[in-house]
Coordinates of C-alpha atoms in Angstrom, one line a residue:
M245 CA -16.1 -9.1 1.7
S246 CA -18.6 -6.3 1.4
H247 CA -19.3 -3.4 3.7
S248 CA -22.9 -2.1 4.0
G249 CA -25.4 -4.3 2.4
S250 CA -26.5 -5.1 -1.1
T251 CA -29.4 -4.3 -3.4
D252 CA -30.0 -1.8 -6.2
S253 CA -29.9 1.8 -6.7
G254 CA -32.3 4.2 -8.3
A255 CA -30.2 7.1 -9.7
P256 CA -29.2 7.3 -13.3
A257 CA -25.5 6.7 -13.7
L258 CA -23.2 9.5 -14.9
K259 CA -20.8 8.0 -17.3
I260 CA -17.1 8.8 -16.7
G261 CA -14.7 8.1 -19.5
R262 CA -14.5 8.7 -23.2
R263 CA -17.9 7.3 -23.7
G264 CA -19.7 10.3 -22.4
F265 CA -18.4 11.7 -19.2
L266 CA -20.7 13.6 -16.9
K267 CA -22.9 15.5 -19.2
A268 CA -23.5 18.1 -16.6
T269 CA -22.0 21.6 -16.8
L270 CA -18.8 22.0 -14.8
A271 CA -17.9 25.2 -13.1
M272 CA -14.5 25.3 -14.6
G273 CA -11.9 27.3 -12.6
A274 CA -14.3 28.3 -9.8
A275 CA -12.3 26.7 -7.0
A276 CA -9.0 27.6 -8.5
A277 CA -10.0 31.3 -8.8
A278 CA -11.2 31.6 -5.2
P279 CA -8.8 33.5 -2.9
V280 CA -6.9 31.6 -0.3
G281 CA -9.0 31.2 2.8
S282 CA -12.3 31.6 1.0
S283 CA -15.1 29.1 1.6
A284 CA -14.5 27.5 -1.8
Q285 CA -11.0 26.5 -0.7
T286 CA -11.4 25.8 3.0
K287 CA -14.4 23.5 3.0
G288 CA -12.6 20.8 1.1
A289 CA -15.0 18.1 -0.1
A290 CA -18.0 20.1 1.1
A291 CA -17.1 22.7 -1.5
G292 CA -17.4 19.8 -4.0
N293 CA -17.8 20.0 -7.7
P294 CA -21.2 20.7 -9.3
A295 CA -20.9 17.6 -11.4
L296 CA -20.1 15.4 -8.4
G297 CA -22.0 16.4 -5.3
N298 CA -21.2 15.7 -1.7
E299 CA -22.6 12.1 -2.1
F300 CA -22.1 9.8 -5.0
V301 CA -21.5 6.1 -5.8
I302 CA -18.9 4.7 -8.2
R303 CA -20.5 1.7 -10.0
A304 CA -19.4 -1.3 -12.0
G305 CA -15.7 -0.8 -11.6
H306 CA -13.0 -3.4 -11.0
I307 CA -12.3 -2.5 -7.3
L308 CA -8.8 -2.9 -5.9
S309 CA -9.3 -1.7 -2.3
M310 CA -5.7 -2.3 -1.0
D311 CA -7.5 -3.4 2.2
G312 CA -7.4 -7.1 3.0
D313 CA -10.5 -6.8 5.1
V314 CA -12.5 -5.1 2.4
G315 CA -11.2 -7.2 -0.5
D316 CA -11.3 -6.7 -4.3
F317 CA -14.4 -6.9 -6.6
A318 CA -14.4 -7.7 -10.3
S319 CA -17.4 -5.5 -10.5
G320 CA -18.1 -3.4 -7.4
E321 CA -19.2 -0.2 -5.9
V322 CA -17.8 2.6 -3.7
H323 CA -20.1 4.9 -1.9
V324 CA -18.7 8.4 -1.0
K325 CA -20.2 11.1 1.2
D326 CA -18.8 14.3 2.5
G327 CA -15.4 13.5 1.1
R328 CA -15.1 10.1 2.8
I329 CA -15.7 6.5 1.8
V330 CA -18.9 5.2 3.3
A331 CA -19.0 1.7 1.9
V332 CA -17.3 -0.7 -0.5
G333 CA -18.9 -3.8 -1.8
E334 CA -20.1 -5.9 -4.7
K335 CA -23.6 -4.2 -4.7
L336 CA -24.6 -1.5 -2.3
S337 CA -28.1 -0.5 -1.1
I338 CA -28.0 3.0 -2.3
A339 CA -30.7 4.9 -4.2
G340 CA -31.4 8.4 -5.4
I341 CA -27.8 9.7 -5.5
E342 CA -25.4 10.5 -8.3
A343 CA -23.7 7.5 -9.9
V344 CA -20.4 7.3 -11.7
D345 CA -20.2 4.5 -14.3
A346 CA -16.8 2.9 -14.0
T347 CA -17.5 0.1 -16.5
D348 CA -14.2 -1.2 -18.0
M349 CA -12.2 0.7 -15.4
I350 CA -10.0 -0.2 -12.4
V351 CA -11.1 1.7 -9.3
M352 CA -8.3 2.1 -6.7
P353 CA -6.7 4.5 -4.2
G354 CA -4.5 7.2 -5.7
F355 CA -0.7 6.9 -5.8
I356 CA 1.2 8.6 -3.0
D357 CA 4.5 10.2 -3.9
T358 CA 6.6 10.6 -0.8
H359 CA 9.4 12.8 -2.1
S360 CA 9.2 15.3 -5.0
H361 CA 11.1 18.5 -5.6
L362 CA 8.4 20.5 -7.3
W363 CA 10.3 23.8 -7.3
N364 CA 12.6 22.7 -10.1
A365 CA 10.1 20.8 -12.3
F366 CA 10.3 23.7 -14.8
L367 CA 14.0 23.1 -15.3
R368 CA 13.3 19.9 -17.3
G369 CA 14.4 21.4 -20.5
S370 CA 17.7 22.7 -19.1
I371 CA 18.9 19.5 -17.3
R372 CA 21.0 17.1 -19.3
G373 CA 21.1 13.9 -17.3
D374 CA 24.3 13.8 -15.3
D375 CA 26.3 16.0 -17.7
P376 CA 29.1 17.7 -15.6
V377 CA 28.1 21.2 -16.8
R378 CA 24.3 20.9 -17.4
G379 CA 23.4 18.0 -15.3
Y380 CA 20.8 18.0 -12.4
F381 CA 23.1 19.3 -9.6
P382 CA 25.0 22.0 -11.4
T383 CA 21.7 23.2 -13.1
T384 CA 19.6 23.3 -9.9
N385 CA 22.5 24.9 -7.9
R386 CA 22.7 27.7 -10.4
A387 CA 19.0 28.2 -10.6
A388 CA 18.1 28.0 -6.9
P389 CA 19.1 31.5 -5.9
L390 CA 17.4 33.0 -9.0
C391 CA 14.1 31.3 -8.3
T392 CA 11.3 33.8 -7.4
P393 CA 8.0 33.0 -5.8
D394 CA 6.4 33.3 -9.3
D395 CA 8.9 30.7 -10.6
A396 CA 8.1 28.4 -7.7
S397 CA 4.4 28.7 -8.4
A398 CA 4.7 28.1 -12.1
S399 CA 7.0 25.1 -11.5
A400 CA 4.9 23.6 -8.7
R401 CA 1.7 23.9 -10.7
F402 CA 3.4 22.2 -13.7
G403 CA 4.7 19.3 -11.6
L404 CA 1.5 18.9 -9.7
L405 CA -0.6 18.8 -12.9
E406 CA 1.6 16.1 -14.4
A407 CA 1.5 14.1 -11.2
L408 CA -2.3 14.3 -11.0
L409 CA -2.7 13.1 -14.6
S410 CA -0.5 10.2 -13.6
G411 CA -3.0 9.2 -10.8
T412 CA -1.0 10.7 -7.9
T413 CA -3.3 12.2 -5.3
C414 CA -0.9 12.9 -2.5
I415 CA 2.7 14.3 -2.6
N416 CA 5.4 15.1 0.0
N417 CA 6.7 18.3 -1.6
F418 CA 10.3 18.2 -0.4
S419 CA 11.1 21.9 -1.1
H420 CA 14.8 22.2 -0.6
N421 CA 14.8 25.7 -2.0
T422 CA 12.4 27.5 0.4
R423 CA 13.9 30.9 0.0
S424 CA 11.1 32.7 1.9
V425 CA 7.6 32.3 3.4
E426 CA 6.4 33.8 0.1
H427 CA 8.1 30.9 -1.8
A428 CA 6.4 28.4 0.5
N429 CA 3.0 30.0 0.2
A430 CA 3.3 30.0 -3.6
E431 CA 3.9 26.3 -3.7
I432 CA 1.2 25.5 -1.2
R433 CA -1.4 27.6 -3.1
A434 CA -0.4 25.7 -6.2
S435 CA -1.4 22.4 -4.4
I436 CA -4.7 23.9 -3.4
D437 CA -5.4 25.3 -6.9
L438 CA -4.7 21.9 -8.4
G439 CA -6.5 19.9 -5.7
V440 CA -3.6 17.7 -4.6
R441 CA -3.2 16.5 -1.0
T442 CA 0.2 17.7 0.0
R443 CA 2.7 17.7 2.8
Y444 CA 4.8 20.8 2.3
S445 CA 8.2 20.0 3.7
Y446 CA 9.8 23.4 4.3
G447 CA 13.6 23.3 3.6
T448 CA 16.7 25.4 3.4
P449 CA 17.7 27.4 0.4
G450 CA 21.2 26.0 -0.1
R451 CA 23.9 23.8 1.4
G452 CA 25.4 25.3 4.5
E453 CA 22.3 27.5 5.2
R454 CA 20.2 26.7 8.3
L455 CA 16.5 26.1 8.6
D456 CA 14.4 29.3 8.9
T457 CA 12.5 28.2 12.0
T458 CA 10.6 31.5 12.1
G459 CA 9.4 30.9 8.6
V460 CA 8.5 27.3 9.4
E461 CA 6.4 28.4 12.3
A462 CA 4.6 31.0 10.2
V463 CA 3.8 28.4 7.5
R464 CA 2.7 25.9 10.1
K465 CA 0.4 28.5 11.8
Q466 CA -1.2 29.4 8.5
W467 CA -1.6 26.0 7.0
A468 CA -1.3 23.1 9.4
T469 CA -4.9 23.2 10.4
G470 CA -6.1 25.8 7.8
H471 CA -6.8 23.5 4.8
P472 CA -8.0 19.9 4.5
L473 CA -5.4 19.1 1.8
I474 CA -2.3 20.6 3.5
T475 CA 0.0 19.3 6.2
V476 CA 3.4 20.8 7.0
G477 CA 6.8 19.2 7.7
V478 CA 10.4 20.1 7.3
N479 CA 13.4 18.8 5.4
L480 CA 16.8 19.0 6.8
Q481 CA 20.3 19.1 5.4
T482 CA 22.4 16.4 6.8
P483 CA 25.6 17.3 8.8
A484 CA 28.8 17.7 6.7
P485 CA 30.5 14.5 5.6
D486 CA 33.6 15.3 7.6
I487 CA 31.6 15.6 10.8
L488 CA 29.8 12.3 10.2
K489 CA 33.0 10.6 9.3
S490 CA 34.9 11.8 12.3
G491 CA 32.0 11.2 14.7
G492 CA 31.9 14.9 15.6
D493 CA 28.8 16.9 16.4
D494 CA 26.5 19.3 14.5
D495 CA 24.6 21.2 17.2
K496 CA 22.6 23.2 14.7
F497 CA 21.3 20.0 12.9
V498 CA 20.4 18.5 16.3
A499 CA 18.6 21.7 17.3
E500 CA 16.7 21.8 14.0
A501 CA 15.7 18.1 14.4
R502 CA 14.5 18.7 18.0
F503 CA 12.7 21.8 16.9
A504 CA 10.7 19.8 14.4
K505 CA 10.0 17.0 16.8
E506 CA 8.8 19.4 19.5
L507 CA 6.3 21.0 17.1
G508 CA 5.1 17.6 15.9
L509 CA 6.5 18.2 12.4
P510 CA 7.6 15.2 10.3
V511 CA 11.1 15.3 9.0
S512 CA 12.3 14.3 5.5
L513 CA 16.0 13.9 4.7
H514 CA 18.2 12.5 2.0
Y515 CA 20.6 9.7 2.5
G516 CA 23.4 9.1 0.1
N517 CA 27.1 9.0 -0.5
T518 CA 27.7 12.2 1.5
A519 CA 25.6 10.9 4.5
H520 CA 27.5 7.9 5.7
G521 CA 27.5 7.9 9.5
L522 CA 24.1 9.7 9.7
V523 CA 22.3 6.8 11.3
A524 CA 24.7 6.5 14.2
F525 CA 24.8 10.3 14.6
M526 CA 21.0 10.6 14.8
D527 CA 20.7 7.5 17.0
K528 CA 23.3 9.0 19.4
H529 CA 21.1 12.1 19.8
D530 CA 17.8 10.2 20.0
L531 CA 16.5 11.7 16.8
L532 CA 15.2 8.6 15.1
G533 CA 11.6 7.6 15.1
P534 CA 8.5 7.1 12.9
H535 CA 8.4 10.9 12.1
I536 CA 11.6 10.5 10.2
L537 CA 11.5 9.8 6.5
F538 CA 14.8 8.4 5.1
I539 CA 15.0 9.1 1.3
H540 CA 17.1 6.8 -0.9
T541 CA 17.7 3.2 0.4
Q542 CA 21.2 2.8 -0.9
G543 CA 24.6 2.4 0.9
L544 CA 23.1 1.4 4.2
T545 CA 25.0 -1.2 6.3
E546 CA 23.3 -4.1 7.9
A547 CA 23.6 -2.5 11.3
E548 CA 22.2 0.8 10.0
R549 CA 19.2 -1.0 8.5
N550 CA 18.5 -2.9 11.7
T551 CA 18.7 0.4 13.7
L552 CA 16.4 2.3 11.4
V553 CA 13.8 -0.4 11.3
A554 CA 13.9 -0.9 15.0
K555 CA 13.2 2.8 15.4
N556 CA 10.3 2.5 13.0
V557 CA 11.9 5.0 10.6
Q558 CA 10.0 5.4 7.3
F559 CA 11.7 4.9 3.9
S560 CA 11.2 6.4 0.4
M561 CA 12.7 4.7 -2.7
S562 CA 13.0 6.7 -5.9
P563 CA 14.1 3.9 -8.3
A564 CA 13.5 5.7 -11.6
I565 CA 16.1 8.3 -10.5
E566 CA 18.3 6.0 -8.4
I567 CA 18.9 3.5 -11.2
P568 CA 20.4 6.0 -13.8
Y569 CA 21.8 8.6 -11.4
S570 CA 23.1 7.1 -8.2
T571 CA 23.6 3.4 -8.4
V572 CA 27.2 3.7 -9.3
R573 CA 28.2 6.0 -6.3
N574 CA 25.6 4.8 -3.8
G575 CA 25.0 1.2 -4.6
Y576 CA 21.9 -0.9 -5.4
I577 CA 18.5 -0.1 -4.0
Q578 CA 18.1 -2.2 -0.8
F579 CA 14.5 -3.1 -1.3
A580 CA 15.0 -6.8 -0.6
E581 CA 16.9 -6.3 2.7
L582 CA 14.4 -3.8 4.0
E583 CA 11.4 -5.8 2.9
Q584 CA 12.8 -8.8 4.8
L585 CA 13.0 -6.7 8.0
G586 CA 9.4 -5.5 7.6
A587 CA 10.4 -1.9 7.0
S588 CA 7.8 0.8 6.1
L589 CA 8.5 1.3 2.4
S590 CA 7.2 3.8 -0.1
L591 CA 7.9 5.1 -3.6
S592 CA 8.7 8.6 -5.0
V593 CA 9.4 10.5 -8.2
D594 CA 12.2 12.6 -6.7
A595 CA 12.7 15.2 -9.4
S596 CA 10.6 15.1 -12.5
S597 CA 13.0 17.6 -14.0
A598 CA 15.8 15.0 -14.0
M599 CA 13.6 11.9 -14.5
A600 CA 11.8 13.8 -17.3
T601 CA 8.4 12.5 -16.2
A602 CA 6.2 12.3 -13.1
D603 CA 4.6 9.1 -14.3
F604 CA 4.1 7.0 -11.2
F605 CA 3.7 3.9 -13.3
T606 CA 7.3 4.3 -14.4
V607 CA 8.4 4.5 -10.8
M608 CA 6.6 1.2 -10.0
R609 CA 8.2 -0.5 -13.0
A610 CA 11.6 0.9 -12.0
L611 CA 11.3 -0.8 -8.6
Q612 CA 10.6 -4.1 -10.3
W613 CA 13.5 -3.7 -12.8
S614 CA 15.9 -2.8 -10.0
H615 CA 14.9 -5.8 -7.9
K616 CA 14.9 -8.2 -10.8
Q617 CA 18.4 -7.2 -11.7
R618 CA 19.8 -8.6 -8.5
A619 CA 21.0 -12.1 -8.5
D620 CA 22.0 -12.1 -4.8
V621 CA 18.5 -12.0 -3.4
D622 CA 15.2 -13.8 -3.7
R623 CA 13.8 -12.0 -6.7
A624 CA 10.1 -12.7 -6.3
L625 CA 8.2 -9.4 -6.2
E626 CA 4.5 -9.6 -7.0
P627 CA 2.8 -6.7 -8.7
K628 CA 0.2 -6.5 -5.9
R629 CA 3.0 -5.8 -3.4
I630 CA 4.3 -3.0 -5.7
L631 CA 0.8 -1.4 -5.8
E632 CA 0.6 -1.7 -2.0
I633 CA 3.9 0.2 -1.6
A634 CA 2.7 2.8 -4.1
T635 CA -0.5 3.5 -2.2
L636 CA -0.9 2.3 1.4
G637 CA 2.9 2.2 1.8
G638 CA 3.1 5.9 0.9
A639 CA 0.3 6.7 3.3
R640 CA 2.1 5.0 6.1
A641 CA 5.4 6.8 5.3
L642 CA 3.6 10.1 5.6
G643 CA 1.7 9.2 8.8
L644 CA -1.6 9.3 6.9
D645 CA -2.6 5.7 6.7
R646 CA -5.6 6.2 8.9
E647 CA -6.9 8.7 6.4
I648 CA -5.8 7.6 2.9
G649 CA -4.0 4.8 1.0
S650 CA -6.8 2.3 0.7
L651 CA -10.5 2.2 -0.2
T652 CA -11.5 1.6 3.4
P653 CA -14.8 2.9 4.8
G654 CA -14.1 5.9 6.9
K655 CA -11.1 7.0 5.0
K656 CA -10.8 10.1 2.7
A657 CA -12.0 9.5 -0.8
D658 CA -8.7 9.8 -2.8
I659 CA -9.6 7.6 -5.7
I660 CA -8.5 7.0 -9.3
L661 CA -10.1 5.3 -12.2
V662 CA -7.9 3.6 -14.8
R663 CA -9.2 2.5 -18.2
K664 CA -8.8 -1.2 -19.0
T665 CA -9.6 -1.0 -22.7
D666 CA -6.8 1.3 -23.9
L667 CA -4.5 -0.2 -26.5
N668 CA -1.4 -0.3 -24.3
I669 CA -3.0 -2.1 -21.4
A670 CA -5.8 -4.3 -22.8
P671 CA -6.8 -7.1 -22.2
V672 CA -6.7 -6.8 -18.5
I673 CA -6.9 -10.3 -16.9
D674 CA -5.0 -9.6 -13.7
P675 CA -5.4 -5.8 -12.9
Y676 CA -2.3 -5.8 -10.6
F677 CA -0.1 -7.3 -13.3
S678 CA -1.5 -5.0 -16.0
L679 CA -1.1 -1.8 -14.0
V680 CA 2.6 -2.5 -13.1
F681 CA 3.7 -4.1 -16.4
S682 CA 1.6 -2.1 -18.9
G683 CA -0.1 0.9 -17.3
G684 CA 0.8 4.5 -17.9
A685 CA -0.4 8.0 -17.2
R686 CA -2.4 8.0 -20.4
N687 CA -4.7 5.3 -18.9
V688 CA -5.7 7.4 -15.9
D689 CA -9.3 8.6 -16.7
T690 CA -10.5 10.1 -13.4
V691 CA -9.0 11.4 -10.2
I692 CA -10.9 12.3 -7.1
V693 CA -9.2 13.9 -4.1
D694 CA -11.0 14.5 -0.8
G695 CA -14.2 13.5 -2.5
V696 CA -13.8 16.2 -5.1
L697 CA -13.5 15.5 -8.8
V698 CA -10.2 17.1 -10.2
V699 CA -9.5 15.1 -13.3
K700 CA -12.0 13.7 -15.9
S701 CA -11.2 12.0 -19.2
G702 CA -7.6 12.7 -18.5
Q703 CA -8.1 16.5 -18.2
H704 CA -8.1 18.7 -15.1
V705 CA -11.6 20.1 -14.5
R706 CA -10.6 23.3 -12.6
V707 CA -7.5 24.6 -14.4
D708 CA -6.5 25.1 -18.0
G709 CA -3.7 22.6 -18.5
S710 CA -2.4 24.4 -21.5
D711 CA -2.1 27.6 -19.5
V712 CA -0.2 25.7 -16.7
V713 CA 2.2 24.4 -19.3
A714 CA 2.6 27.8 -21.0
K715 CA 3.5 29.6 -17.8
A716 CA 6.0 26.9 -16.8
E717 CA 7.5 27.0 -20.3
Q718 CA 7.8 30.8 -20.1
A719 CA 9.5 30.7 -16.7
G720 CA 11.7 27.8 -17.8
R721 CA 12.9 29.5 -20.9
A722 CA 13.7 32.7 -19.0
M723 CA 15.6 30.7 -16.4
H724 CA 17.4 28.8 -19.1
E725 CA 18.7 32.0 -20.6
K726 CA 20.0 33.1 -17.3
L727 CA 21.7 29.8 -16.7
E728 CA 23.4 29.8 -20.1
H729 CA 24.7 33.3 -19.4
I730 CA 26.2 32.1 -16.1
I731 CA 27.8 29.1 -17.8
A732 CA 29.3 31.4 -20.4
N733 CA 30.7 33.8 -17.9
T734 CA 31.4 31.7 -14.8
K735 CA 34.8 31.0 -13.3
E736 CA 33.4 28.4 -10.9
S737 CA 34.6 24.9 -11.6
V738 CA 32.4 22.0 -12.4
E739 CA 33.6 20.2 -9.3
Q740 CA 32.5 23.2 -7.1
L741 CA 29.1 23.2 -8.6
N742 CA 28.6 19.5 -8.1
K743 CA 29.8 19.6 -4.5
K744 CA 27.1 22.1 -3.7
G745 CA 24.5 19.4 -4.4

């Protein structure tokens, strides 16, 4: 089905891809260099990019709209104006505007990562899997109190750049090391500089510490309506395991959850082997609802699943992390059970420092691998469903499905173009199958967020990628030296360090 008519156009097509991308001059770095609050950063799509104006059409691409009413097109067009999708169809009646040639490319909504810890992306070189001394939890627990706003900025920019180059256009930045408002602002500005749509989920700086509600309100006041790419939420530490096990109360957790709900702030929280009993606890205090995002779908009982789905709680699965790190202690990923109940499901990277990549294609494949390994459930899982979870499912989980997640007229133009002719993915017969089974970050050619071009030919157009990497490497090496000094001189046991996580 097409939206908005069909005839020809008259504007010459600007070729995106390795065959001659946009031969116009780009104002490299202009938006990134502008101070926070300047017109270059606050007008969103209207600020635009000189090579792609406020209105353009993407032509001759294989359209995967992720919208059943719009449909897919083997060769179709997407009309964008003022940062929003105007029309999608086989051939649109548009003349005299810029055209992007998407020949031999898949055109689809960007991936939506519903849970990533960007503050520790720069620790990738220091983390050694689940090693008891240098694994994820002991390493991040040592590093967290040493992390400065500059570290947070370098790390977030590093993680965001890798995510963008993987086709991710929206991220829930689950910052569970928000040590100050300055730390929060550093990570938020990184999202703006890189051009990534972001929910910044303000968190606590360590286990046992409480949410800084004053800081949350300050960040909310500054950013919640101050930039088109930024929304604000919180992440909460769950009550202590002994409280949940005994059926006791945690008045501070309840107060924090109610504080967030009263301000209309969405809540992200981890579920795992230390959170058994959390569902009953939150249900007892009437804290469950569509604003709650439960992260990690492992270890839930049938009754808990039924309660969560009945309350319309959102779910985030991180299969590329869950398979190697937590299956043994938390159990298998309960995709099949939640899918049967019609749960709102999404996907996430979790920690690219531990996963060693932010490639969302790997995340999609990991869901497939996890599901196929189970002999106790119906193992049919079509690639199209995985793509839906990775895009529209993520939008629903973040409460943004009216704005993003599909190529639907009226929605924000968060769009990626994926090459079909690269060695690892060609020949593409069924694009859904090829994306899930063969695709990778190296195939992502173009990324558009809020109607603004941010990646072309696999390179960011506004920041120097090598500089982003160099700053993250410098910060990561400096932190590594500090961590090694602590290891050499610490008297804290491995068990104590792991318990902190």
